[in-house]
Amino acid sequence: MSAIKHKIVVLSGKGGVGKSTVSANLAMSLAAKGFSVGLLDADIHGPSVPTLFNLVGQTATQTNDAINPVTANGIKLMSAGFMIAHPDQAIIVRGPAKNGILEQMLGQVNWGRLDYLIIDCPPGTGDEPLSVCQLINSPDGGVVVTTPQEIAAADVRKSIQFCRKLNLPILGILENMSGFVCPKCGEEVHLFGKDGGRKTAEKFNEAFLGRIPIDPAIGLCGDEGRSFLEHHGESATAVAFEKAVEQIDTALQLLPGKEPATCDSGCSSCSSSSSCPTAKQEA
Ligand code: ADP
């Protein structure tokens, strides 16, 4: 993991708020910008990555003692879903066996050099997210996903305390499923209330990464393994996503003791060798 420049943990106080969707789109947005990106689906009992990338049934290969990530959309992916023989097979493990799988996915994967590793953490503040955060070697920070509803915001407050207890810097709070613009009349409807994430961020003095509106296309793209940002880049939801990614990147650069991501080719004008014109010329 020492060859990974930035490790970002995506957390949520409860399931179903869009944590995996945010993780996948964050990874796709960074990959589209030319960064080398990995996405680790650390949810052993409910892995989403195989579905979100249309890879259900695919299994990971092994080289010597290490597992090779599965690559799709230019992103290196690892999920417990790639370690089972049949997609409907349940992974029934607890305690040390569960930690063993997490340790394997965190420490024995051939990630290679990465600019960013996005870790889709299991929801809540119990032993699974705790193990994930403790097993990752110095994560940079966490992105906390919530919906605008009070019931979700109540859980996000617990996630904030969780991060603070573990000394995991909070890069920001993202309010997902925040409003729906009627495609017929253009009126915005707040199906799940409004501003729960923003108000929590203000109250706890954490950065607010913005509101991501509901867009049915995000679910359809997820089901088909297509990049929502690539196919619906003009939509309000995609624009909000891109703004959140910019804010996350800024928050990362501002972390104390963190050097800005620098280009491997030594040029001073970009931060990733995979998009660097100097590196391409040299190649
Ligand atoms: P979690 O990882 O928190 O359990 P998921 O990412 O699996 O949540 O999302 C739950 C469901 O909500 C999925 O069907 C997903 O497609 C949908 N979803 C997530 N965010 C949005 C959004 N902004 N607009 C529309 N549907 C969304």
mmCIF file of C-alpha atoms and ligand atoms in Angstrom:
data_model
loop_
_atom_site.group_PDB
_atom_site.id
_atom_site.type_symbol
_atom_site.label_atom_id
_atom_site.label_comp_id
_atom_site.label_asym_id
_atom_site.label_seq_id
_atom_site.Cartn_x
_atom_site.Cartn_y
_atom_site.Cartn_z
ATOM 1 C CA MET A 1 0.000 0.000 0.000
ATOM 2 C CA SER A 2 3.022 2.282 0.267
ATOM 3 C CA ALA A 3 2.853 2.828 -3.529
ATOM 4 C CA ILE A 4 -0.571 4.458 -3.133
ATOM 5 C CA LYS A 5 -0.485 8.245 -2.870
ATOM 6 C CA HIS A 6 -3.940 8.889 -1.444
ATOM 7 C CA LYS A 7 -6.335 6.572 0.390
ATOM 8 C CA ILE A 8 -9.873 7.895 0.789
ATOM 9 C CA VAL A 9 -12.430 6.041 2.903
ATOM 10 C CA VAL A 10 -16.096 6.536 1.969
ATOM 11 C CA LEU A 11 -18.313 6.037 5.014
ATOM 12 C CA SER A 12 -21.960 6.305 5.958
ATOM 13 C CA GLY A 13 -23.895 6.026 9.181
ATOM 14 C CA LYS A 14 -26.404 3.667 7.574
ATOM 15 C CA GLY A 15 -26.836 1.570 4.441
ATOM 16 C CA GLY A 16 -28.788 2.648 1.374
ATOM 17 C CA VAL A 17 -27.722 6.314 1.333
ATOM 18 C CA GLY A 18 -25.601 5.879 -1.813
ATOM 19 C CA LYS A 19 -22.150 5.209 -0.334
ATOM 20 C CA SER A 20 -21.210 2.635 -3.012
ATOM 21 C CA THR A 21 -22.631 4.826 -5.774
ATOM 22 C CA VAL A 22 -20.560 7.762 -4.504
ATOM 23 C CA SER A 23 -17.426 5.567 -4.181
ATOM 24 C CA ALA A 24 -17.785 4.243 -7.739
ATOM 25 C CA ASN A 25 -18.460 7.677 -9.244
ATOM 26 C CA LEU A 26 -15.623 9.255 -7.273
ATOM 27 C CA ALA A 27 -13.284 6.576 -8.674
ATOM 28 C CA MET A 28 -14.624 7.058 -12.223
ATOM 29 C CA SER A 29 -14.299 10.841 -12.023
ATOM 30 C CA LEU A 30 -10.665 10.626 -10.861
ATOM 31 C CA ALA A 31 -9.867 7.996 -13.511
ATOM 32 C CA ALA A 32 -11.414 10.211 -16.222
ATOM 33 C CA LYS A 33 -9.059 13.006 -15.119
ATOM 34 C CA GLY A 34 -6.103 10.730 -15.914
ATOM 35 C CA PHE A 35 -5.226 9.527 -12.421
ATOM 36 C CA SER A 36 -4.447 5.895 -11.701
ATOM 37 C CA VAL A 37 -7.245 4.760 -9.415
ATOM 38 C CA GLY A 38 -8.202 1.697 -7.393
ATOM 39 C CA LEU A 39 -11.543 0.959 -5.744
ATOM 40 C CA LEU A 40 -11.758 -1.430 -2.824
ATOM 41 C CA ASP A 41 -15.211 -2.704 -1.924
ATOM 42 C CA ALA A 42 -14.712 -3.516 1.759
ATOM 43 C CA ASP A 43 -18.318 -4.570 2.310
ATOM 44 C CA ILE A 44 -17.851 -8.333 2.652
ATOM 45 C CA HIS A 45 -21.510 -9.231 3.163
ATOM 46 C CA GLY A 46 -23.012 -6.875 0.580
ATOM 47 C CA PRO A 47 -20.426 -6.266 -2.160
ATOM 48 C CA SER A 48 -21.658 -3.769 -4.778
ATOM 49 C CA VAL A 49 -18.631 -3.274 -7.031
ATOM 50 C CA PRO A 50 -19.208 -6.361 -9.260
ATOM 51 C CA THR A 51 -22.733 -5.103 -10.036
ATOM 52 C CA LEU A 52 -21.779 -1.445 -10.435
ATOM 53 C CA PHE A 53 -19.107 -2.380 -12.990
ATOM 54 C CA ASN A 54 -21.114 -5.122 -14.717
ATOM 55 C CA LEU A 55 -18.668 -7.803 -13.560
ATOM 56 C CA VAL A 56 -20.949 -10.193 -11.685
ATOM 57 C CA GLY A 57 -19.534 -13.725 -11.890
ATOM 58 C CA GLN A 58 -15.970 -12.548 -12.540
ATOM 59 C CA THR A 59 -13.324 -13.964 -10.201
ATOM 60 C CA ALA A 60 -9.965 -12.463 -9.318
ATOM 61 C CA THR A 61 -6.794 -14.236 -10.433
ATOM 62 C CA GLN A 62 -3.744 -14.790 -8.290
ATOM 63 C CA THR A 63 -0.021 -14.316 -8.912
ATOM 64 C CA ASN A 64 2.142 -16.104 -6.356
ATOM 65 C CA ASP A 65 0.633 -15.070 -3.004
ATOM 66 C CA ALA A 66 -1.031 -11.887 -4.224
ATOM 67 C CA ILE A 67 -4.485 -11.294 -5.684
ATOM 68 C CA ASN A 68 -4.721 -9.362 -8.948
ATOM 69 C CA PRO A 69 -7.386 -6.668 -9.002
ATOM 70 C CA VAL A 70 -9.990 -6.847 -11.753
ATOM 71 C CA THR A 71 -9.721 -3.856 -14.101
ATOM 72 C CA ALA A 72 -12.742 -2.091 -15.620
ATOM 73 C CA ASN A 73 -13.273 1.473 -16.894
ATOM 74 C CA GLY A 74 -9.524 1.965 -16.275
ATOM 75 C CA ILE A 75 -9.975 1.348 -12.529
ATOM 76 C CA LYS A 76 -8.389 -1.464 -10.502
ATOM 77 C CA LEU A 77 -11.158 -3.124 -8.498
ATOM 78 C CA MET A 78 -11.201 -5.503 -5.558
ATOM 79 C CA SER A 79 -14.261 -6.920 -3.863
ATOM 80 C CA ALA A 80 -15.244 -9.991 -1.873
ATOM 81 C CA GLY A 81 -17.621 -10.535 -4.809
ATOM 82 C CA PHE A 82 -14.554 -11.495 -6.906
ATOM 83 C CA MET A 83 -13.526 -14.139 -4.386
ATOM 84 C CA ILE A 84 -16.609 -16.367 -4.547
ATOM 85 C CA ALA A 85 -17.393 -19.134 -7.003
ATOM 86 C CA HIS A 86 -21.031 -18.139 -7.595
ATOM 87 C CA PRO A 87 -22.485 -14.587 -7.492
ATOM 88 C CA ASP A 88 -25.405 -15.687 -5.263
ATOM 89 C CA GLN A 89 -23.107 -17.316 -2.731
ATOM 90 C CA ALA A 90 -23.312 -15.661 0.703
ATOM 91 C CA ILE A 91 -20.067 -15.019 2.541
ATOM 92 C CA ILE A 92 -20.889 -16.328 5.998
ATOM 93 C CA VAL A 93 -18.012 -15.405 8.259
ATOM 94 C CA ARG A 94 -17.511 -13.600 11.508
ATOM 95 C CA GLY A 95 -14.782 -12.330 13.812
ATOM 96 C CA PRO A 96 -11.242 -13.394 12.888
ATOM 97 C CA ALA A 97 -12.287 -15.003 9.560
ATOM 98 C CA LYS A 98 -13.867 -11.725 8.475
ATOM 99 C CA ASN A 99 -10.751 -9.821 9.480
ATOM 100 C CA GLY A 100 -8.725 -12.369 7.494
ATOM 101 C CA ILE A 101 -10.660 -11.514 4.309
ATOM 102 C CA LEU A 102 -10.283 -7.790 4.978
ATOM 103 C CA GLU A 103 -6.557 -8.185 5.614
ATOM 104 C CA GLN A 104 -6.240 -10.090 2.332
ATOM 105 C CA MET A 105 -8.125 -7.411 0.401
ATOM 106 C CA LEU A 106 -6.115 -4.620 2.020
ATOM 107 C CA GLY A 107 -2.657 -6.118 2.152
ATOM 108 C CA GLN A 108 -2.350 -8.865 -0.451
ATOM 109 C CA VAL A 109 -3.653 -7.180 -3.582
ATOM 110 C CA ASN A 110 -1.345 -6.231 -6.454
ATOM 111 C CA TRP A 111 -2.498 -2.605 -6.556
ATOM 112 C CA GLY A 112 0.759 -1.379 -8.082
ATOM 113 C CA ARG A 113 1.300 2.374 -8.115
ATOM 114 C CA LEU A 114 -1.900 4.305 -7.603
ATOM 115 C CA ASP A 115 -2.687 8.005 -7.301
ATOM 116 C CA TYR A 116 -5.900 7.222 -5.411
ATOM 117 C CA LEU A 117 -7.411 4.226 -3.666
ATOM 118 C CA ILE A 118 -11.090 4.696 -2.816
ATOM 119 C CA ILE A 119 -12.295 2.419 -0.041
ATOM 120 C CA ASP A 120 -16.038 1.738 0.085
ATOM 121 C CA CYS A 121 -16.371 1.029 3.818
ATOM 122 C CA PRO A 122 -19.199 -1.077 5.323
ATOM 123 C CA PRO A 123 -21.918 1.174 6.837
ATOM 124 C CA GLY A 124 -22.284 2.102 10.491
ATOM 125 C CA THR A 125 -19.795 2.392 13.312
ATOM 126 C CA GLY A 126 -19.487 -1.274 14.332
ATOM 127 C CA ASP A 127 -16.625 -3.735 14.195
ATOM 128 C CA GLU A 128 -16.520 -3.982 10.358
ATOM 129 C CA PRO A 129 -15.898 -0.298 9.564
ATOM 130 C CA LEU A 130 -13.631 -0.186 12.611
ATOM 131 C CA SER A 131 -11.505 -3.089 11.285
ATOM 132 C CA VAL A 132 -11.341 -1.525 7.811
ATOM 133 C CA CYS A 133 -10.192 1.856 9.119
ATOM 134 C CA GLN A 134 -7.675 0.279 11.505
ATOM 135 C CA LEU A 135 -6.259 -2.111 8.898
ATOM 136 C CA ILE A 136 -5.648 0.554 6.242
ATOM 137 C CA ASN A 137 -2.138 1.883 6.558
ATOM 138 C CA SER A 138 -2.588 5.630 7.274
ATOM 139 C CA PRO A 139 -5.673 6.588 5.273
ATOM 140 C CA ASP A 140 -5.712 10.249 4.224
ATOM 141 C CA GLY A 141 -9.291 10.930 5.223
ATOM 142 C CA GLY A 142 -12.951 10.055 5.044
ATOM 143 C CA VAL A 143 -15.888 11.244 2.963
ATOM 144 C CA VAL A 144 -19.138 10.836 4.906
ATOM 145 C CA VAL A 145 -22.249 10.235 2.786
ATOM 146 C CA THR A 146 -25.753 10.933 4.039
ATOM 147 C CA THR A 147 -29.215 11.761 2.738
ATOM 148 C CA PRO A 148 -30.973 14.987 3.758
ATOM 149 C CA GLN A 149 -33.361 13.232 6.163
ATOM 150 C CA GLU A 150 -33.029 13.689 9.906
ATOM 151 C CA ILE A 151 -32.936 9.896 10.394
ATOM 152 C CA ALA A 152 -29.807 9.678 8.205
ATOM 153 C CA ALA A 153 -28.315 12.877 9.607
ATOM 154 C CA ALA A 154 -28.625 11.403 13.109
ATOM 155 C CA ASP A 155 -26.423 8.500 11.988
ATOM 156 C CA VAL A 156 -23.965 10.781 10.248
ATOM 157 C CA ARG A 157 -23.301 12.470 13.572
ATOM 158 C CA LYS A 158 -22.160 9.054 14.823
ATOM 159 C CA SER A 159 -19.920 8.658 11.759
ATOM 160 C CA ILE A 160 -18.324 12.020 12.562
ATOM 161 C CA GLN A 161 -17.591 10.892 16.131
ATOM 162 C CA PHE A 162 -16.276 7.589 14.723
ATOM 163 C CA CYS A 163 -13.791 9.388 12.437
ATOM 164 C CA ARG A 164 -12.718 11.733 15.207
ATOM 165 C CA LYS A 165 -12.103 8.849 17.628
ATOM 166 C CA LEU A 166 -9.949 7.105 15.000
ATOM 167 C CA ASN A 167 -8.144 10.346 14.091
ATOM 168 C CA LEU A 168 -9.371 9.961 10.523
ATOM 169 C CA PRO A 169 -9.575 13.475 9.027
ATOM 170 C CA ILE A 170 -13.017 14.187 7.575
ATOM 171 C CA LEU A 171 -12.610 15.482 4.021
ATOM 172 C CA GLY A 172 -16.275 16.478 3.993
ATOM 173 C CA ILE A 173 -19.921 15.504 4.220
ATOM 174 C CA LEU A 174 -21.821 14.783 1.032
ATOM 175 C CA GLU A 175 -25.623 15.042 0.934
ATOM 176 C CA ASN A 176 -26.821 12.459 -1.580
ATOM 177 C CA MET A 177 -30.374 11.940 -2.927
ATOM 178 C CA SER A 178 -30.891 15.618 -2.253
ATOM 179 C CA GLY A 179 -33.870 16.849 -4.276
ATOM 180 C CA PHE A 180 -35.332 15.639 -7.533
ATOM 181 C CA VAL A 181 -35.955 17.942 -10.479
ATOM 182 C CA CYS A 182 -39.145 16.927 -12.295
ATOM 183 C CA PRO A 183 -38.171 16.257 -15.937
ATOM 184 C CA LYS A 184 -41.633 17.498 -17.077
ATOM 185 C CA CYS A 185 -42.099 20.784 -15.205
ATOM 186 C CA GLY A 186 -38.574 21.461 -13.853
ATOM 187 C CA GLU A 187 -39.811 21.908 -10.290
ATOM 188 C CA GLU A 188 -37.478 20.596 -7.570
ATOM 189 C CA VAL A 189 -39.114 18.208 -5.096
ATOM 190 C CA HIS A 190 -37.378 17.330 -1.832
ATOM 191 C CA LEU A 191 -38.402 13.691 -1.518
ATOM 192 C CA PHE A 192 -36.161 13.045 1.476
ATOM 193 C CA GLY A 193 -36.250 16.482 3.090
ATOM 194 C CA LYS A 194 -33.614 19.157 2.683
ATOM 195 C CA ASP A 195 -30.275 20.246 4.110
ATOM 196 C CA GLY A 196 -29.767 17.534 6.764
ATOM 197 C CA GLY A 197 -26.164 16.989 5.581
ATOM 198 C CA ARG A 198 -25.387 20.705 5.257
ATOM 199 C CA LYS A 199 -26.746 21.528 8.709
ATOM 200 C CA THR A 200 -24.808 18.632 10.288
ATOM 201 C CA ALA A 201 -21.605 19.772 8.560
ATOM 202 C CA GLU A 202 -22.132 23.314 9.874
ATOM 203 C CA LYS A 203 -22.948 22.128 13.373
ATOM 204 C CA PHE A 204 -19.832 19.965 13.589
ATOM 205 C CA ASN A 205 -17.639 22.462 11.764
ATOM 206 C CA GLU A 206 -16.835 20.040 8.928
ATOM 207 C CA ALA A 207 -16.632 20.805 5.200
ATOM 208 C CA PHE A 208 -19.856 20.393 3.209
ATOM 209 C CA LEU A 209 -19.183 18.773 -0.171
ATOM 210 C CA GLY A 210 -22.557 19.660 -1.656
ATOM 211 C CA ARG A 211 -25.934 18.213 -2.585
ATOM 212 C CA ILE A 212 -26.181 15.384 -5.119
ATOM 213 C CA PRO A 213 -29.692 15.377 -6.636
ATOM 214 C CA ILE A 214 -31.617 12.179 -7.315
ATOM 215 C CA ASP A 215 -31.213 11.049 -10.908
ATOM 216 C CA PRO A 216 -32.791 7.752 -12.020
ATOM 217 C CA ALA A 217 -30.039 7.428 -14.660
ATOM 218 C CA ILE A 218 -27.441 6.871 -11.920
ATOM 219 C CA GLY A 219 -29.148 3.624 -10.906
ATOM 220 C CA LEU A 220 -29.580 2.510 -14.521
ATOM 221 C CA CYS A 221 -25.908 3.178 -15.297
ATOM 222 C CA GLY A 222 -24.970 1.303 -12.120
ATOM 223 C CA ASP A 223 -27.064 -1.706 -13.162
ATOM 224 C CA GLU A 224 -25.456 -1.703 -16.615
ATOM 225 C CA GLY A 225 -21.895 -1.042 -15.389
ATOM 226 C CA ARG A 226 -21.682 2.195 -17.401
ATOM 227 C CA SER A 227 -20.080 5.426 -16.218
ATOM 228 C CA PHE A 228 -22.870 7.844 -15.252
ATOM 229 C CA LEU A 229 -20.472 10.804 -15.372
ATOM 230 C CA GLU A 230 -19.388 9.923 -18.904
ATOM 231 C CA HIS A 231 -22.894 9.329 -20.284
ATOM 232 C CA HIS A 232 -24.782 12.038 -18.348
ATOM 233 C CA GLY A 233 -21.992 14.560 -17.809
ATOM 234 C CA GLU A 234 -24.295 17.557 -18.398
ATOM 235 C CA SER A 235 -26.832 16.544 -15.742
ATOM 236 C CA ALA A 236 -27.176 18.472 -12.465
ATOM 237 C CA THR A 237 -26.209 15.303 -10.584
ATOM 238 C CA ALA A 238 -22.982 14.820 -12.585
ATOM 239 C CA VAL A 239 -22.057 18.507 -12.191
ATOM 240 C CA ALA A 240 -22.616 18.263 -8.405
ATOM 241 C CA PHE A 241 -20.451 15.115 -8.319
ATOM 242 C CA GLU A 242 -17.600 16.813 -10.148
ATOM 243 C CA LYS A 243 -17.748 19.796 -7.772
ATOM 244 C CA ALA A 244 -17.596 17.415 -4.797
ATOM 245 C CA VAL A 245 -14.565 15.640 -6.306
ATOM 246 C CA GLU A 246 -12.784 18.998 -6.721
ATOM 247 C CA GLN A 247 -13.506 19.860 -3.087
ATOM 248 C CA ILE A 248 -12.254 16.458 -1.905
ATOM 249 C CA ASP A 249 -9.044 16.970 -3.855
ATOM 250 C CA THR A 250 -8.576 20.432 -2.355
ATOM 251 C CA ALA A 251 -9.226 19.050 1.151
ATOM 252 C CA LEU A 252 -6.590 16.356 0.538
ATOM 253 C CA GLN A 253 -3.955 18.894 -0.468
ATOM 254 C CA LEU A 254 -4.694 20.942 2.659
ATOM 255 C CA LEU A 255 -4.179 18.064 5.088
ATOM 256 C CA PRO A 256 -1.303 18.837 7.459
ATOM 257 C CA GLY A 257 1.891 17.014 6.535
ATOM 258 C CA LYS A 258 0.549 15.987 3.103
ATOM 259 C CA GLU A 259 2.549 16.920 0.073
ATOM 260 C CA PRO A 260 0.443 17.674 -3.015
ATOM 261 C CA ALA A 261 0.320 14.630 -5.344
ATOM 262 C CA THR A 262 3.237 15.193 -7.693
ATOM 263 C CA CYS A 263 3.857 13.849 -11.139
ATOM 264 C CA ASP A 264 6.062 10.750 -11.211
ATOM 265 C CA SER A 265 7.889 12.191 -14.221
ATOM 266 C CA GLY A 266 9.064 15.129 -12.167
ATOM 267 C CA CYS A 267 7.194 17.790 -14.131
ATOM 268 C CA SER A 268 5.782 20.609 -12.025
ATOM 269 C CA SER A 269 2.554 21.256 -13.897
ATOM 270 C CA CYS A 270 0.473 18.168 -13.204
ATOM 271 C CA SER A 271 -0.074 15.591 -10.512
ATOM 272 C CA SER A 272 -0.365 12.312 -12.375
ATOM 273 C CA SER A 273 2.111 10.636 -14.696
ATOM 274 C CA SER A 274 -0.709 8.861 -16.540
ATOM 275 C CA SER A 275 -2.033 12.188 -17.880
ATOM 276 C CA CYS A 276 1.302 14.001 -18.024
ATOM 277 C CA PRO A 277 2.358 15.218 -21.495
ATOM 278 C CA THR A 278 6.045 14.975 -20.457
ATOM 279 C CA ALA A 279 5.624 11.325 -19.458
ATOM 280 C CA LYS A 280 3.806 10.566 -22.731
ATOM 281 C CA GLN A 281 6.594 12.216 -24.769
ATOM 282 C CA GLU A 282 9.219 10.201 -22.905
ATOM 283 C CA ALA A 283 7.281 6.978 -23.516
HETATM 284 P P1 ADP B 1 -25.195 2.164 -0.023
HETATM 285 O O1 ADP B 1 -23.846 1.807 -0.561
HETATM 286 O O2 ADP B 1 -25.137 3.355 0.890
HETATM 287 O O3 ADP B 1 -25.919 1.018 0.582
HETATM 288 P P2 ADP B 1 -25.996 2.369 -2.813
HETATM 289 O O4 ADP B 1 -24.875 3.151 -3.415
HETATM 290 O O5 ADP B 1 -26.026 0.896 -3.029
HETATM 291 O O6 ADP B 1 -26.099 2.674 -1.248
HETATM 292 O O7 ADP B 1 -27.343 3.057 -3.318
HETATM 293 C C1 ADP B 1 -28.613 2.553 -2.964
HETATM 294 C C2 ADP B 1 -29.554 2.750 -4.151
HETATM 295 O O8 ADP B 1 -29.772 4.143 -4.371
HETATM 296 C C3 ADP B 1 -29.015 2.185 -5.454
HETATM 297 O O9 ADP B 1 -30.082 1.621 -6.172
HETATM 298 C C4 ADP B 1 -28.483 3.418 -6.197
HETATM 299 O O10 ADP B 1 -28.545 3.283 -7.610
HETATM 300 C C5 ADP B 1 -29.446 4.494 -5.722
HETATM 301 N N1 ADP B 1 -28.866 5.842 -5.710
HETATM 302 C C6 ADP B 1 -27.789 6.267 -5.019
HETATM 303 N N2 ADP B 1 -27.591 7.579 -5.209
HETATM 304 C C7 ADP B 1 -28.558 8.003 -6.064
HETATM 305 C C8 ADP B 1 -28.892 9.280 -6.673
HETATM 306 N N3 ADP B 1 -28.203 10.387 -6.423
HETATM 307 N N4 ADP B 1 -29.967 9.296 -7.523
HETATM 308 C C9 ADP B 1 -30.678 8.179 -7.782
HETATM 309 N N5 ADP B 1 -30.430 6.972 -7.240
HETATM 310 C C10 ADP B 1 -29.376 6.887 -6.388
#
